[in-house]
PDB file of C-alpha atoms in Angstrom:
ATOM      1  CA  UNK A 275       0.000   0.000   0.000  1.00 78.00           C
ATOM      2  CA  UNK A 276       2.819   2.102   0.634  1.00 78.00           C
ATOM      3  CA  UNK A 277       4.269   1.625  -2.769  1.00 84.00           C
ATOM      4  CA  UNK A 278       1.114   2.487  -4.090  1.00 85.00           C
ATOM      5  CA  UNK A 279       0.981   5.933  -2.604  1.00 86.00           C
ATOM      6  CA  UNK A 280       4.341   6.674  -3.083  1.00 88.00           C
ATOM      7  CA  UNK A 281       3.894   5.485  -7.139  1.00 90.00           C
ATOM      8  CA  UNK A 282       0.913   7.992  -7.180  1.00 90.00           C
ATOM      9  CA  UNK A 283       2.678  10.820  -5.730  1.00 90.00           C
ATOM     10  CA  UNK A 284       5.484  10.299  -7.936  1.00 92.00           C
ATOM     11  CA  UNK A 285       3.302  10.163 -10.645  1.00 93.00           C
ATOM     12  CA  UNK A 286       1.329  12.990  -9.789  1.00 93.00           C
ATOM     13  CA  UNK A 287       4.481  15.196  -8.787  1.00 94.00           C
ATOM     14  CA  UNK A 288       6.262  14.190 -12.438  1.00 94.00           C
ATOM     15  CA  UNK A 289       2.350  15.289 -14.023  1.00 95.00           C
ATOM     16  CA  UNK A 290       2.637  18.463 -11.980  1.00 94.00           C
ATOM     17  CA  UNK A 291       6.563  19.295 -12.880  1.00 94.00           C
ATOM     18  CA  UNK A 292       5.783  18.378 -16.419  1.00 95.00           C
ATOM     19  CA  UNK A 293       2.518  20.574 -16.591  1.00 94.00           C
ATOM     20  CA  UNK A 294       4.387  23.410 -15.011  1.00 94.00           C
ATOM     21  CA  UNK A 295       7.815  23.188 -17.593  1.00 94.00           C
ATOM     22  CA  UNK A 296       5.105  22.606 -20.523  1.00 94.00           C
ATOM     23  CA  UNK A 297       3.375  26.064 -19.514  1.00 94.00           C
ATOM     24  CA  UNK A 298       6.899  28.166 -18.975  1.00 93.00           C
ATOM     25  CA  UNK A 299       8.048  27.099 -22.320  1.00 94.00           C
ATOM     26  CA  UNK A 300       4.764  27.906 -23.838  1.00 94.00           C
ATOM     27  CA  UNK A 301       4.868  31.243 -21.993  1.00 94.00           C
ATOM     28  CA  UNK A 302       8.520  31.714 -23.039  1.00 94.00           C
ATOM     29  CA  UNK A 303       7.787  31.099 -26.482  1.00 94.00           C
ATOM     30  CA  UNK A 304       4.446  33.496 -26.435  1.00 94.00           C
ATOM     31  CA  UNK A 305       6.558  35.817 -25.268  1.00 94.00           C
ATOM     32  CA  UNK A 306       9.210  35.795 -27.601  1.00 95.00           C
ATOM     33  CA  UNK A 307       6.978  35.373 -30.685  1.00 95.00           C
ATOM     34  CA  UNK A 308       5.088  38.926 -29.304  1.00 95.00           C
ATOM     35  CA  UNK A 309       8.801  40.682 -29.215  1.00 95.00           C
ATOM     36  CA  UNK A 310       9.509  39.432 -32.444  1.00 96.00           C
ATOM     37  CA  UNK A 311       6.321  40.315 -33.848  1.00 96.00           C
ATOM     38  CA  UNK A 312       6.720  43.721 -32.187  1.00 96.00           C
ATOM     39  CA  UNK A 313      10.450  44.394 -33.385  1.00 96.00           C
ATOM     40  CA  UNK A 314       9.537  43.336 -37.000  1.00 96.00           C
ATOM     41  CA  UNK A 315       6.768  45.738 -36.780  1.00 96.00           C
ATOM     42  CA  UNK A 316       8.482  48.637 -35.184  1.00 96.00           C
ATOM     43  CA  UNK A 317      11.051  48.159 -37.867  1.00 96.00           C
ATOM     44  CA  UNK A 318       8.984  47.871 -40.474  1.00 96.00           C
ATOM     45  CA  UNK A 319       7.423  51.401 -39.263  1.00 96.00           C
ATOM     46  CA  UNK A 320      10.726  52.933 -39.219  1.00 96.00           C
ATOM     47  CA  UNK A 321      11.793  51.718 -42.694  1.00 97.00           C
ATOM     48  CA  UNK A 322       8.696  53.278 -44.104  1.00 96.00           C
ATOM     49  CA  UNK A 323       8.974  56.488 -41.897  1.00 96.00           C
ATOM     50  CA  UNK A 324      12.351  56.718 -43.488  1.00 96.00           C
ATOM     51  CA  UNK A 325      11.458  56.234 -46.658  1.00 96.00           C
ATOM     52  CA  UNK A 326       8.630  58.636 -47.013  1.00 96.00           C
ATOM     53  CA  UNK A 327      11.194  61.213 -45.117  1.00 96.00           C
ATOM     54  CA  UNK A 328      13.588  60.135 -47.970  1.00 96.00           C
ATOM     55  CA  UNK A 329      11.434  60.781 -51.041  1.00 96.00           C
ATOM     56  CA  UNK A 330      10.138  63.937 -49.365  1.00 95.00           C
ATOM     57  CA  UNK A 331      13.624  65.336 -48.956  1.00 95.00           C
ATOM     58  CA  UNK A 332      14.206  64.190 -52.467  1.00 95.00           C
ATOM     59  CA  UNK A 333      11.149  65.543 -54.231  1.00 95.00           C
ATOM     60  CA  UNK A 334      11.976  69.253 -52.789  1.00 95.00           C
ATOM     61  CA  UNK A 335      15.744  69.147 -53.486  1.00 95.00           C
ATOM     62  CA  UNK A 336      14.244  68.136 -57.232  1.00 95.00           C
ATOM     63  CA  UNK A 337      11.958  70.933 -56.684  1.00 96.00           C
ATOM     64  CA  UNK A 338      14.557  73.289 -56.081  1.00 96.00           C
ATOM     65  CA  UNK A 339      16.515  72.269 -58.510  1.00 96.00           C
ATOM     66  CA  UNK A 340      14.409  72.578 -61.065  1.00 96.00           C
ATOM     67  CA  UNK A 341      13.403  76.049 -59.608  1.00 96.00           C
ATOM     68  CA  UNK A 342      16.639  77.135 -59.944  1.00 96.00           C
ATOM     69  CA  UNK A 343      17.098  75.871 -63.307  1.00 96.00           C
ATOM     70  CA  UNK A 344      14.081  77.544 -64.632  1.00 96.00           C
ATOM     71  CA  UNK A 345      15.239  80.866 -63.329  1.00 96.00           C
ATOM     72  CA  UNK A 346      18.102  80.498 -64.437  1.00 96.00           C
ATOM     73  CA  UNK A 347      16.829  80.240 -67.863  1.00 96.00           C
ATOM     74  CA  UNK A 348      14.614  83.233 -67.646  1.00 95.00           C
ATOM     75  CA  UNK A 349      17.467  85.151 -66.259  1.00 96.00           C
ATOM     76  CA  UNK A 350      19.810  83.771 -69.151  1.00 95.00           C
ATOM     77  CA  UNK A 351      17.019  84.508 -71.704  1.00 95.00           C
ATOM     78  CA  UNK A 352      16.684  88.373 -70.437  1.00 94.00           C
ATOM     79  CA  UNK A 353      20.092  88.756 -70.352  1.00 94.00           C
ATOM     80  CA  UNK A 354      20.396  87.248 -74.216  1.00 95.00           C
ATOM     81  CA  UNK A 355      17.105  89.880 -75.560  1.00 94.00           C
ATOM     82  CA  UNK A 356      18.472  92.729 -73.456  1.00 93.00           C
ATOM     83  CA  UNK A 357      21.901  92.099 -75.506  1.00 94.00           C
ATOM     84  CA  UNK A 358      20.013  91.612 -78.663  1.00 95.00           C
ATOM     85  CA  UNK A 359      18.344  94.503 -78.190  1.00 95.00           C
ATOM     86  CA  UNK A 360      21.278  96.952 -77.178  1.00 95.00           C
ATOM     87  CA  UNK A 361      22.950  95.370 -80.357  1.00 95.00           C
ATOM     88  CA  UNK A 362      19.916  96.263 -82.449  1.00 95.00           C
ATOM     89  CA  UNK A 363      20.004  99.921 -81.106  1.00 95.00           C
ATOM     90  CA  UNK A 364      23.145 100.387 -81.182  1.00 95.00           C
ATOM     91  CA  UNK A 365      23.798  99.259 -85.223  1.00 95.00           C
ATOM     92  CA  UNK A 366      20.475 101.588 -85.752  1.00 95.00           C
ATOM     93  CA  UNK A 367      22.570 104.523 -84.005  1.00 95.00           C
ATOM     94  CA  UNK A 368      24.834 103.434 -86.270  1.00 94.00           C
ATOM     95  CA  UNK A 369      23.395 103.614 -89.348  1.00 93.00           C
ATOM     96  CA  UNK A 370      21.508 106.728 -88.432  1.00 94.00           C
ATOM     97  CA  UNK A 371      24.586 108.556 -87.899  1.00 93.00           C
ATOM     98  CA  UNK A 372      26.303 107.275 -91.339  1.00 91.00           C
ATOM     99  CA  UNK A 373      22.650 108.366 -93.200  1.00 90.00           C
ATOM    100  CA  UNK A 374      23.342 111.720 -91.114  1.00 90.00           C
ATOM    101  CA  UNK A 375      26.666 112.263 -91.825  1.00 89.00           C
ATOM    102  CA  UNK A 376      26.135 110.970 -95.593  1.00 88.00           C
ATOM    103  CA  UNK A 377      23.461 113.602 -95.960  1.00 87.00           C
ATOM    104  CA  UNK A 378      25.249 116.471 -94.544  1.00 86.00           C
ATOM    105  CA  UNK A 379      28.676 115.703 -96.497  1.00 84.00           C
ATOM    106  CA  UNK A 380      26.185 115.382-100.004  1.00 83.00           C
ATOM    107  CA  UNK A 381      24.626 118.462 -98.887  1.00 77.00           C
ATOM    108  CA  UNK A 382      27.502 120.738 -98.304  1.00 79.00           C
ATOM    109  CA  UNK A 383      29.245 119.534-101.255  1.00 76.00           C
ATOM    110  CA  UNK A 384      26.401 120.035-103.507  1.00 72.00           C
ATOM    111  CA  UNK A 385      25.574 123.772-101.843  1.00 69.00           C
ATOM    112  CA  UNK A 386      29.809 124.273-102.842  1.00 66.00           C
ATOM    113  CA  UNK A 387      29.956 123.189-106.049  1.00 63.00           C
ATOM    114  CA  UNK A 388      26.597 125.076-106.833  1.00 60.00           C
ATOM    115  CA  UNK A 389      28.120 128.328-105.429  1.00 57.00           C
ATOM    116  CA  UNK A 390      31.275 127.710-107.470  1.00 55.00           C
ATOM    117  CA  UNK A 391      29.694 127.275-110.706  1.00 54.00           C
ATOM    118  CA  UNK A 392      27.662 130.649-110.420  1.00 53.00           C
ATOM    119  CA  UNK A 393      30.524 132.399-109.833  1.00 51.00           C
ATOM    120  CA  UNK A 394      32.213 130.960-112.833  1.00 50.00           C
TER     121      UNK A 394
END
């Protein structure tokens, strides 16, 4: 009778041990697959958070650059009509002044050669 009880508390004290190791290890592994699950998902958040901070940085430094490049151009295309332009005036100053000159040196040698022939 003695074996008996001791066989059953053996029993029941290996049931208990084994009971108590199977639910640690299941706890241990809940709680590790819950920290993975939460690392993979708080690194997931910061690749994406890095990403969009990535392509926002990138879109404005495209922005600017293309900013810059269009003034640019408008400043190099000013520049290039405002050159034009003083070339323009300046070859119409130009030619005014040889028509003037032209005309006056006609003129006065016209009036002189004129005045010399009715004196002749």
């Amino acid at each position: 009778m003695v074996i008996v009880v001791v066989v059953v508390v053996v029993v029941v004290v290996v049931v208990v041990v084994v009971v108590v190791v199977v639910v640690v290890v299941v706890e241990v592994v809940v709680v590790v697959v819950v920290a993975v699950v939460v690392v993979v998902v708080v690194v997931v958040v910061v690749v994406v958070v890095v990403v969009v901070v990535v392509v926002v940085e990138v879109v404005e430094v495209v922005v600017i650059v293309i900013a810059v490049v269009v003034v640019a151009a408008v400043v190099i295309v000013f520049v290039v009509v405002g050159v034009v332009v003083v070339v323009v005036l300046l070859v119409v100053v130009v030619v005014v002044v040889e028509v003037v000159v032209v005309v006056v040196v006609v003129g006065s040698s016209s009036s002189s050669s004129s005045s010399s022939s009715s004196s002749v």
